[in-house]
Short mmCIF file of C-alpha atoms in Angstrom, two decimals:
data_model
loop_
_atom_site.label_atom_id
_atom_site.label_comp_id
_atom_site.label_asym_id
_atom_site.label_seq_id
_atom_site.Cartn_x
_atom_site.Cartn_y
_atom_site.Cartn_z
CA UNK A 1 -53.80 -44.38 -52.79
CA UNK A 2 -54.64 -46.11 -49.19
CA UNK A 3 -50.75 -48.00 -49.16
CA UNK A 4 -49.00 -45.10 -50.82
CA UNK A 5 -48.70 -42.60 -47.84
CA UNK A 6 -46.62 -44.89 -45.47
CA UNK A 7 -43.97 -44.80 -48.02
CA UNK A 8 -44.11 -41.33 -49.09
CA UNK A 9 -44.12 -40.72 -45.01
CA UNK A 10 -41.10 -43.21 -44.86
CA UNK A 11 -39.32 -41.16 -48.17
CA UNK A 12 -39.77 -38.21 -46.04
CA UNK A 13 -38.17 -39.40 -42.71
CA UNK A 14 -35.34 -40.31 -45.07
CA UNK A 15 -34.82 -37.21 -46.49
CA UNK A 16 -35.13 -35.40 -42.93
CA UNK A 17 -32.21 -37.35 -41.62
CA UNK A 18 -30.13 -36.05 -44.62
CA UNK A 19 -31.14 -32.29 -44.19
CA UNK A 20 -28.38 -30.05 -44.33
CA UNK A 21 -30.56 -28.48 -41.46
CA UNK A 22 -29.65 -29.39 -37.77
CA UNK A 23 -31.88 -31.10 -35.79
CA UNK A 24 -33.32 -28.86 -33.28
CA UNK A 25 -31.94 -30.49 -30.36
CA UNK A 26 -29.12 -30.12 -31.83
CA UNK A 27 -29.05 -26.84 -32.75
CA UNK A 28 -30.10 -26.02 -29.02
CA UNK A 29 -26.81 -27.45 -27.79
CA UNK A 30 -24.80 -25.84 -30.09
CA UNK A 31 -26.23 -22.11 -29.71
CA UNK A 32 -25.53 -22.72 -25.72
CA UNK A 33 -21.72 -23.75 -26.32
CA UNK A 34 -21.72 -20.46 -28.51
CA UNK A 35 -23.38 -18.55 -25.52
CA UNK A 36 -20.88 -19.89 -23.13
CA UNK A 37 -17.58 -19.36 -25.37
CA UNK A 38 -19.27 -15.75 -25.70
CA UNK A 39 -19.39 -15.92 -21.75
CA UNK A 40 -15.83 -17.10 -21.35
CA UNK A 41 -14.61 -14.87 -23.77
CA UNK A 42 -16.25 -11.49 -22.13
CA UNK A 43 -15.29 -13.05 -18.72
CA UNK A 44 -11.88 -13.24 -19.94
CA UNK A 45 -11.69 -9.70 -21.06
CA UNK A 46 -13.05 -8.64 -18.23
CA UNK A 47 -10.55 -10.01 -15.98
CA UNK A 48 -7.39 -8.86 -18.06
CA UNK A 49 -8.99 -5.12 -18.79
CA UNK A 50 -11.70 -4.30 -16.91
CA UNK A 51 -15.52 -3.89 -17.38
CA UNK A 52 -15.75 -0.43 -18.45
CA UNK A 53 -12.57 -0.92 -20.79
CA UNK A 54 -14.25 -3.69 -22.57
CA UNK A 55 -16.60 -3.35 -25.51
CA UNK A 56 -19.07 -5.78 -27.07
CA UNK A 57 -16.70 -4.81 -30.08
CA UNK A 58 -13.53 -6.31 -28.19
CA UNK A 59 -15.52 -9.64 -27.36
CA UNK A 60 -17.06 -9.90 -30.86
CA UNK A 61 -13.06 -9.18 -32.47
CA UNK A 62 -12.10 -12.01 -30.36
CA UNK A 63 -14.53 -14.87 -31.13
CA UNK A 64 -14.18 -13.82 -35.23
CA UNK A 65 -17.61 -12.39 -35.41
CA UNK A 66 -19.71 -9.39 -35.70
CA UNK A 67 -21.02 -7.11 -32.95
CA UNK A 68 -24.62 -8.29 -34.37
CA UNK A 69 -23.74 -12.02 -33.70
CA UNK A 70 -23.38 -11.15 -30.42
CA UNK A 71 -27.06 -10.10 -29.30
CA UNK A 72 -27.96 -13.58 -30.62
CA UNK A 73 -26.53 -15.01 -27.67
CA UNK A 74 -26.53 -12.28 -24.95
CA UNK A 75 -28.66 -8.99 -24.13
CA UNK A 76 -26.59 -6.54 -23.65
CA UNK A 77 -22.94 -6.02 -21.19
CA UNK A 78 -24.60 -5.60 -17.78
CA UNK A 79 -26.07 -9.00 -18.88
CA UNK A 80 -22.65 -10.85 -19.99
CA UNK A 81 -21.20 -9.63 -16.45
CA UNK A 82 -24.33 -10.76 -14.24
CA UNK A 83 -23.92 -14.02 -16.26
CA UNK A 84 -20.57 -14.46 -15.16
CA UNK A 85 -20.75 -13.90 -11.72
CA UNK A 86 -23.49 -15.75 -11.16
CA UNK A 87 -21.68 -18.83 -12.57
CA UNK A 88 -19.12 -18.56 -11.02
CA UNK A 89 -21.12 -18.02 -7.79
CA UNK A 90 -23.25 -21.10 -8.51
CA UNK A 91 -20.20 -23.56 -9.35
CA UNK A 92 -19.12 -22.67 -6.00
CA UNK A 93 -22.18 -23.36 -4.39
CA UNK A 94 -22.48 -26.52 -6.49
CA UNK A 95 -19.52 -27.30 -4.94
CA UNK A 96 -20.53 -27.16 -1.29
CA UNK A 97 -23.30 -28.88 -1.78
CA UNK A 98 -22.07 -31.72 -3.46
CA UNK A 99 -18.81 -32.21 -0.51
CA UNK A 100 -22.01 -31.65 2.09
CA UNK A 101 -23.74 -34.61 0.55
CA UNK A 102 -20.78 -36.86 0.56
CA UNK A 103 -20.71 -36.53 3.94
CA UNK A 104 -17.77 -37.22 6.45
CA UNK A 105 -16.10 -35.27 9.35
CA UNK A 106 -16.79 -31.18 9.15
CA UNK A 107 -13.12 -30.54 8.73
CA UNK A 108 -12.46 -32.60 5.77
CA UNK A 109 -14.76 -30.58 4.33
CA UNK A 110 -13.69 -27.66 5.30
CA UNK A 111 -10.47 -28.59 3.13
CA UNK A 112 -12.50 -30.21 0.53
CA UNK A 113 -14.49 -26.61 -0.15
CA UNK A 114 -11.32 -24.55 0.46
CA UNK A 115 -9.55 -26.70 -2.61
CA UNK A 116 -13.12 -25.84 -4.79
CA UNK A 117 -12.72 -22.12 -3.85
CA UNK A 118 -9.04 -22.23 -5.02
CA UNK A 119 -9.79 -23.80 -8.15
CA UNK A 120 -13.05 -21.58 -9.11
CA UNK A 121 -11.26 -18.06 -8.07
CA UNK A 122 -8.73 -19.17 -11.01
CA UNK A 123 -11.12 -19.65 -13.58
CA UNK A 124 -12.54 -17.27 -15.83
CA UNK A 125 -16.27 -17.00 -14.21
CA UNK A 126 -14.98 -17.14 -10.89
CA UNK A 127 -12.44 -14.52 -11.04
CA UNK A 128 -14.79 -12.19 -12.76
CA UNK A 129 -16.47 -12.54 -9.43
CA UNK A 130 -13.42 -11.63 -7.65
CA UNK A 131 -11.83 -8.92 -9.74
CA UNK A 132 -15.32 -7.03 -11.10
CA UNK A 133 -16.93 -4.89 -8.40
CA UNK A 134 -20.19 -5.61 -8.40
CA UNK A 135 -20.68 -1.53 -8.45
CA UNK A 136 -20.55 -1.87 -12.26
CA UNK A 137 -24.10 -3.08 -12.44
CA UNK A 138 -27.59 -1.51 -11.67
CA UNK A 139 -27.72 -1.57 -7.87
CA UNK A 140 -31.09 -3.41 -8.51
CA UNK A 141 -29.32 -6.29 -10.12
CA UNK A 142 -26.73 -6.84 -7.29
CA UNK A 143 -29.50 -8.36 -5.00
CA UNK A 144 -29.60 -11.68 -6.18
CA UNK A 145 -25.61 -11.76 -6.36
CA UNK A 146 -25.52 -10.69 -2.99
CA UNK A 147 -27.54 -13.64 -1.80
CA UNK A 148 -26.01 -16.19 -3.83
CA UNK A 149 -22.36 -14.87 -2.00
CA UNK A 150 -24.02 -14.75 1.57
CA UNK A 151 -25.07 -18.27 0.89
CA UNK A 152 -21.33 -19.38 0.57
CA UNK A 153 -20.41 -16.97 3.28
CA UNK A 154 -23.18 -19.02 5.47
CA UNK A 155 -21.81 -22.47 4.24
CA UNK A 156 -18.39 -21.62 5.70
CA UNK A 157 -19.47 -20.15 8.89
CA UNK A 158 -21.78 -23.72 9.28
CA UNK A 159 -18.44 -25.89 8.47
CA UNK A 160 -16.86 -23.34 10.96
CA UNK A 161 -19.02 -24.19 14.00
CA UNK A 162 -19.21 -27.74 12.89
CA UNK A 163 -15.40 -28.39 12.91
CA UNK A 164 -15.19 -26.71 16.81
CA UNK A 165 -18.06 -28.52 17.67
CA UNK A 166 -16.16 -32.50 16.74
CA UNK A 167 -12.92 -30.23 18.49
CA UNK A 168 -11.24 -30.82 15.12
CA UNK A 169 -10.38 -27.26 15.27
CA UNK A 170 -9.57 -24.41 18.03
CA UNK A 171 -12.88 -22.46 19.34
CA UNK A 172 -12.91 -18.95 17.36
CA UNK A 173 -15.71 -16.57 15.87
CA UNK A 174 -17.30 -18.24 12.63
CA UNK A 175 -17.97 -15.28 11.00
CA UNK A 176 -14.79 -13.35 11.26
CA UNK A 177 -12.53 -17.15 10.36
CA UNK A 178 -14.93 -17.15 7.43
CA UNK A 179 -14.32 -13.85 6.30
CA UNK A 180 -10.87 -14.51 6.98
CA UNK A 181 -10.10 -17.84 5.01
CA UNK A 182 -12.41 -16.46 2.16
CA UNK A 183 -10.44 -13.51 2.04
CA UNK A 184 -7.21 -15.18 1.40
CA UNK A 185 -8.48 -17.54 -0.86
CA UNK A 186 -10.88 -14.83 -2.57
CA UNK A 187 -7.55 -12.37 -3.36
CA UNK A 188 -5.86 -15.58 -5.35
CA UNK A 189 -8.11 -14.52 -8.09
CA UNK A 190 -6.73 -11.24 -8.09
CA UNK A 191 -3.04 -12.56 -8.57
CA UNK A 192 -3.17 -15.49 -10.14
CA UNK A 193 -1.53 -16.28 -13.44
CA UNK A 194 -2.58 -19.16 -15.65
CA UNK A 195 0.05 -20.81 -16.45
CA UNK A 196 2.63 -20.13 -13.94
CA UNK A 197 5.05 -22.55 -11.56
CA UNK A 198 1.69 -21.88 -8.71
CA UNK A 199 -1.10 -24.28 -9.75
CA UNK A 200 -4.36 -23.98 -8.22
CA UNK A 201 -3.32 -26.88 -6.35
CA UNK A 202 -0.10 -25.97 -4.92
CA UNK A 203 -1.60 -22.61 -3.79
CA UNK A 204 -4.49 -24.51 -1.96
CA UNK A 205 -2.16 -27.20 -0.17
CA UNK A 206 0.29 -23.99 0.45
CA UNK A 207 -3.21 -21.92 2.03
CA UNK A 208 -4.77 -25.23 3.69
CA UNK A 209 -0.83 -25.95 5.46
CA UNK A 210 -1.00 -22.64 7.16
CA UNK A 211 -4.60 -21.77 7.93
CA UNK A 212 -4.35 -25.50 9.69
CA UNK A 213 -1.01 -25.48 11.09
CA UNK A 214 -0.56 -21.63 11.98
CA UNK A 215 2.73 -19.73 10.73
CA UNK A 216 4.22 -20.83 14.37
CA UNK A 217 3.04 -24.56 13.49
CA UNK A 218 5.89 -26.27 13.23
CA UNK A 219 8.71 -24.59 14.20
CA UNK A 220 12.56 -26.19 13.97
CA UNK N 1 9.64 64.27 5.21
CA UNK N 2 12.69 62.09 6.96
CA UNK N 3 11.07 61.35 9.64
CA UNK N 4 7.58 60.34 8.13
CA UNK N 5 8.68 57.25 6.52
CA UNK N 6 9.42 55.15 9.41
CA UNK N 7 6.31 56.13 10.99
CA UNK N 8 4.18 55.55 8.02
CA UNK N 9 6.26 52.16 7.17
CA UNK N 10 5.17 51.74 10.48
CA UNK N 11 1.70 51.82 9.89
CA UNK N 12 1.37 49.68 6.94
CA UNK N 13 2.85 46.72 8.70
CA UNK N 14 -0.25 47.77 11.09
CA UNK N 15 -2.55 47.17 8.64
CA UNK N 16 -1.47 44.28 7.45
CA UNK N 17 -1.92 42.24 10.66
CA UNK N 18 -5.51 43.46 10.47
CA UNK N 19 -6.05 42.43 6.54
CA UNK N 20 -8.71 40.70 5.77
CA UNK N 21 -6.51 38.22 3.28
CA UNK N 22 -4.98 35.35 4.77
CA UNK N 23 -1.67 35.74 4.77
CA UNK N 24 0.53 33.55 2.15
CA UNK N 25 1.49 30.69 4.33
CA UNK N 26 -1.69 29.66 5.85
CA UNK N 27 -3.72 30.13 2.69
CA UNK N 28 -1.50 27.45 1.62
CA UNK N 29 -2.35 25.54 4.28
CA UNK N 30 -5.67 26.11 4.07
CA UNK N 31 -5.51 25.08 0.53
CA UNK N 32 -4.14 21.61 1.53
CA UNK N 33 -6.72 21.21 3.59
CA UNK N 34 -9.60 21.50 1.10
CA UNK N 35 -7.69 19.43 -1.06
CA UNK N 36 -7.69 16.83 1.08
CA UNK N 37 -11.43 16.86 1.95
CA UNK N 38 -12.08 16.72 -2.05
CA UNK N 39 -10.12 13.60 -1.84
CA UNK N 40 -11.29 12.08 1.21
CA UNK N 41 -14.81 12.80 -0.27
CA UNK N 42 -13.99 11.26 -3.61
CA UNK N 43 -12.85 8.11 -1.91
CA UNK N 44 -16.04 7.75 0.34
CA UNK N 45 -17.83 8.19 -2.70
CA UNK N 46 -15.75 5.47 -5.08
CA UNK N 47 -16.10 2.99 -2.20
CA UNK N 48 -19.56 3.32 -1.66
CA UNK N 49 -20.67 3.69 -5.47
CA UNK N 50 -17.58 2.78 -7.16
CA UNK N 51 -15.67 5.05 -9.63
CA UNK N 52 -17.95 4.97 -12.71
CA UNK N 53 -20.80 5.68 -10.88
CA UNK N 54 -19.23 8.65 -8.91
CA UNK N 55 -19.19 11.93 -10.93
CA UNK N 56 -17.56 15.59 -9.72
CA UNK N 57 -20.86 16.46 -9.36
CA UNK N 58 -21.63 14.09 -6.57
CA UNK N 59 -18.08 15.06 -5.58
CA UNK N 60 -18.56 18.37 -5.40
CA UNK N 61 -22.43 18.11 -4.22
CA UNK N 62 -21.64 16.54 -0.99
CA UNK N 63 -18.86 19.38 0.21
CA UNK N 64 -21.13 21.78 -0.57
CA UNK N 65 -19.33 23.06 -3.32
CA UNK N 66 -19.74 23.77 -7.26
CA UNK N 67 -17.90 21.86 -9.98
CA UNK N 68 -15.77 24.44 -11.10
CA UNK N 69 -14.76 24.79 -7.30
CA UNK N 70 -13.59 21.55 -7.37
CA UNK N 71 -10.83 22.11 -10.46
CA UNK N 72 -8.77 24.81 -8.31
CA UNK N 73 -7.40 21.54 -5.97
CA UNK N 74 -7.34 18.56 -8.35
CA UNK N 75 -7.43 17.98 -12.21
CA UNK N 76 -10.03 15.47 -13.07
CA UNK N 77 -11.79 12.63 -11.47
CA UNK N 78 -8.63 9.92 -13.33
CA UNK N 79 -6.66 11.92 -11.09
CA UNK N 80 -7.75 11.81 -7.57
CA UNK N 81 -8.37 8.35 -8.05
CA UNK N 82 -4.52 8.39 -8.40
CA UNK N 83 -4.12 10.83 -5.43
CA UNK N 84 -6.45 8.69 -3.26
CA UNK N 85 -4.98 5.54 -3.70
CA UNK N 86 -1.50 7.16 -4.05
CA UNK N 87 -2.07 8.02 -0.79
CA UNK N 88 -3.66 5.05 1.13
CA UNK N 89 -0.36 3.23 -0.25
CA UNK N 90 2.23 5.95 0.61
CA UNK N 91 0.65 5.77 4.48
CA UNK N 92 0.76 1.90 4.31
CA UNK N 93 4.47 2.32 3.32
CA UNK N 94 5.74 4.72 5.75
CA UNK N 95 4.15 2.33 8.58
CA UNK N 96 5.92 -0.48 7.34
CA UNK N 97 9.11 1.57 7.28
CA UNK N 98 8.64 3.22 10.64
CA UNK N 99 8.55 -0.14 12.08
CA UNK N 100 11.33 -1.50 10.16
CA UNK N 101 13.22 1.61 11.85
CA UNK N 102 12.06 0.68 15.57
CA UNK N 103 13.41 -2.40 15.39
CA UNK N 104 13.35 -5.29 17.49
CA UNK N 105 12.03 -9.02 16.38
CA UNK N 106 11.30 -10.15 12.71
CA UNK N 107 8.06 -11.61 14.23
CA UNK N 108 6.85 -8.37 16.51
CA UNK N 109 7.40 -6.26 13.24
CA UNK N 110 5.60 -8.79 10.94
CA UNK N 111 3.05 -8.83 13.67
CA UNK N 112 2.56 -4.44 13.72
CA UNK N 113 2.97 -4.50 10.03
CA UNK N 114 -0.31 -6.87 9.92
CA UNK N 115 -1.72 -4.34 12.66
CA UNK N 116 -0.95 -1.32 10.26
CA UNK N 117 -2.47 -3.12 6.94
CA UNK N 118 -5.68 -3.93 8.16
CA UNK N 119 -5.78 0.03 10.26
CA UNK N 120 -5.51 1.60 6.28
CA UNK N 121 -7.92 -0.71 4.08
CA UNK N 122 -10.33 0.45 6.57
CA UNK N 123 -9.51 3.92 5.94
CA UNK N 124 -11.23 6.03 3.15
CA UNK N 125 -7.72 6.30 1.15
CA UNK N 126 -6.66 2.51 2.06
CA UNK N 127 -10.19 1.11 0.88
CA UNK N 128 -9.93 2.46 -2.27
CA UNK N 129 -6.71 0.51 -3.21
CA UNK N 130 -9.04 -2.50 -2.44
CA UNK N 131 -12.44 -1.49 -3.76
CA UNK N 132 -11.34 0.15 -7.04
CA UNK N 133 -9.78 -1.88 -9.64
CA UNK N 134 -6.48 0.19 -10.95
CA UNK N 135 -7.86 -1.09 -14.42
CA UNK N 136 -10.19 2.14 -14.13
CA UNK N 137 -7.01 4.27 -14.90
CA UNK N 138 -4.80 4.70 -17.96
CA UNK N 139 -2.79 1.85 -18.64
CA UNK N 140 0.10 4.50 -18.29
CA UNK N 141 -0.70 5.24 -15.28
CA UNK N 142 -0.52 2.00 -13.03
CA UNK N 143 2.97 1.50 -13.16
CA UNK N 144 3.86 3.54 -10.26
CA UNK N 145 0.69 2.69 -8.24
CA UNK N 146 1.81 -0.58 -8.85
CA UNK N 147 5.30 -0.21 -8.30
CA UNK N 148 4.03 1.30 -4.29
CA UNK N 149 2.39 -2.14 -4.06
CA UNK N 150 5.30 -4.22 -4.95
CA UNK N 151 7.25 -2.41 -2.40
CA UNK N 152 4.20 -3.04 0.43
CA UNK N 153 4.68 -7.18 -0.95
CA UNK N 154 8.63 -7.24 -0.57
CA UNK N 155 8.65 -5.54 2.46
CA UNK N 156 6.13 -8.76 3.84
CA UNK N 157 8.58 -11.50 2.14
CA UNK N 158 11.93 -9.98 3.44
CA UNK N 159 10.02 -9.96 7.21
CA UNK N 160 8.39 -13.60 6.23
CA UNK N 161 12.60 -14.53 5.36
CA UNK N 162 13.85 -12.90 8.53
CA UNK N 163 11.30 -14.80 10.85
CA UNK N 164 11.69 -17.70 9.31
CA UNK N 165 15.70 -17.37 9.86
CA UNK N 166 14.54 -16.14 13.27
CA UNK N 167 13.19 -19.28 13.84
CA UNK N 168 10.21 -17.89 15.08
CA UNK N 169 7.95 -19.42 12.32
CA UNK N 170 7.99 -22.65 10.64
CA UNK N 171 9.94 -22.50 7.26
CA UNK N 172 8.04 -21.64 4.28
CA UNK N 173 7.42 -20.13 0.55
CA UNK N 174 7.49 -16.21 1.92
CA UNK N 175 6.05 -15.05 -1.67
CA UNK N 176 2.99 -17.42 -1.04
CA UNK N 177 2.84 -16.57 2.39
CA UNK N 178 3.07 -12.49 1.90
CA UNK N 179 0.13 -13.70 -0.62
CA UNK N 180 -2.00 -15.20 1.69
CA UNK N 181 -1.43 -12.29 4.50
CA UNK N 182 -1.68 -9.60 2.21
CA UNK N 183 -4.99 -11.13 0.94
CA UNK N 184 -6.77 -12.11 4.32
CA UNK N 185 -5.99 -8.58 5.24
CA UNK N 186 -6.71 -6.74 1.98
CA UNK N 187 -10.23 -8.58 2.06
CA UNK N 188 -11.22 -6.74 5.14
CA UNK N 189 -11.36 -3.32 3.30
CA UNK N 190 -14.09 -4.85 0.45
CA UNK N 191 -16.52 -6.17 4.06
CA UNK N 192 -15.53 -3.70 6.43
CA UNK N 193 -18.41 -1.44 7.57
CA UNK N 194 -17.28 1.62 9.59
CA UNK N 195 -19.10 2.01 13.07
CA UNK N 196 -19.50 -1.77 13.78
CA UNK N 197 -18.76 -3.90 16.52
CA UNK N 198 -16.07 -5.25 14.99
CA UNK N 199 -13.13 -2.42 14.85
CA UNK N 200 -10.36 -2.63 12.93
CA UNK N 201 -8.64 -3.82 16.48
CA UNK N 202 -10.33 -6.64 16.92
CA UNK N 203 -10.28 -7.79 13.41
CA UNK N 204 -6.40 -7.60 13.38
CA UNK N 205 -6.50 -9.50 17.27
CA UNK N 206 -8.53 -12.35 15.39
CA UNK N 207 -6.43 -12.55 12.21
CA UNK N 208 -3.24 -12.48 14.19
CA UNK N 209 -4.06 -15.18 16.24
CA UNK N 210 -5.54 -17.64 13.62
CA UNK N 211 -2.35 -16.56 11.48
CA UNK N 212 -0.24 -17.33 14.07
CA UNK N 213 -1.59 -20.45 15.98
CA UNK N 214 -3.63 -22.41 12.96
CA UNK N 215 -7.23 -23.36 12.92
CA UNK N 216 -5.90 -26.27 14.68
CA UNK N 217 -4.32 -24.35 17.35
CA UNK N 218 -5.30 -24.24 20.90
CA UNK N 219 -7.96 -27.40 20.58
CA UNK N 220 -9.88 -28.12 23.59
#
């Protein structure tokens, strides 16, 4: 009896490997690319109808599965759309922080974080952000929203003031030429297409040319 | 007897200076009136709450009025959202227009037209064609809303086209441009708050001038 348990213990490892179970780190990284596809999918909805036009029904049609599924993954609609935004807010932010950290002059990344805004307000999570009102959820949910926008609001207005300050750019009011560049880029997401002749990138080098340049830049 | 009624013909018209019923004309007048406090009170409301959150009630509370009060000027709530952002683009239109009809420079039109866009979307009607996603109405009903707002974008290309042939501006893609304009401006009416420092004046000053002479403008 004292030898036999190693190899009964081995015979069992064995047979774990072959389970027609998942492993459960596995099965963790699967149920969050089903959260995020359930995500996408809402976000996508959301963009092309509307919150209040979309059900969990529509999103649950769309990924092939039942209503039921769906509260597997996510809490309830106020939840999916707070999800969204907040993703989309955070890549953003990801974003500045990571052309911060690589460093170089302040307007380089000025144009560096004006490409990232392009390219997020095009994308499912980040055009939620643009083209759902945050008046669709509890006003006591909107707080933490709020802050994460005012924190990319504040990141521009700092590039701003750093770019007059190495005279890359002309002296103005950081908070209004904040407000200004983010609205332009911000309203992309409300026209934008997938799919069309204007890429992402072609808007953003089209945007970057005349914030930079001016409309009188360079006249023939 | 043939002599009375002229006299007593007379006297009627008498008393009907002194009714106390409006006469025809001005109660229609006055009618327009109301109606347009109902709306301009429905719009506060939709940008402040947005339009789920914004019932007839609340409508209808802050005039001092009852609900059923309400349904003599307008026909449900799907409605003056309609009216109200009918409205803000109608005015938007008929500045563009009067301007086209003065005359004078491509670039000093462009330049009143960007004046008269950012005046409306900080107006009650003009902020709700911002703040309120046209996906809250019937599918049925957008075309002509949207059909007002394609006329608002032309009218910005053909005056991009014409100052570019002016030479007054550096050539360009006028549909992007209009885009980028349109947006920068159209953003204002989701930030603006009424009563601030910065008036609607200033913000068009600010937006002119980076428009016109670039970020990289007037470096020191």
């Amino acid at each position: 009896m004292s030898t036999t348990p190693s190899v009964s213990r081995k015979s069992f490892k064995s047979a774990a490997t072959t389970s027609p179970w998942t492993a459960a780190d596995k099965r963790a990284e699967q149920r969050e690319l089903k959260r995020q596809a359930v995500l996408s999918t809402a976000a996508q909805l959301f963009n092309e109808r509307g919150f209040q036009a979309t059900s969990l029904d529509d999103i649950a049609a769309r990924l092939n599965v039942s209503k039921p599924t769906l509260y597997y993954y996510v809490k309830n609609k106020d939840e999916i759309l707070i999800e969204c935004v907040r993703s989309g807010l955070q890549t953003m932010l990801e974003g500045i922080e990571q052309t911060r950290l690589a460093g170089g002059k302040a307007i380089d990344q000025l144009i560096t974080c004006m490409r990232i805004y392009t390219r997020i307000v095009t994308q499912d999570f980040g055009m939620c952000v643009i083209r759902i009102s945050d008046t669709e959820l509890p006003a006591e949910r909107r707080a933490e929203l709020r802050q994460l926008k005012s924190g990319i609001d504040q990141a521009f207005r700092r590039l701003i003031k750093a770019c007059v300050k190495e005279k890359a750019i002309a002296p103005c009011d950081p908070k209004i030429t904040a407000f200004m560049i983010a609205g332009a880029l911000c309203w992309v997401g409300q026209w934008y297409q997938p799919g069309g002749t204007l890429t992402p990138e072609k808007i953003a080098d089209a945007y970057i040319h005349t914030f930079m340049q001016g409309l009188l830049g360079q006249r023939t």
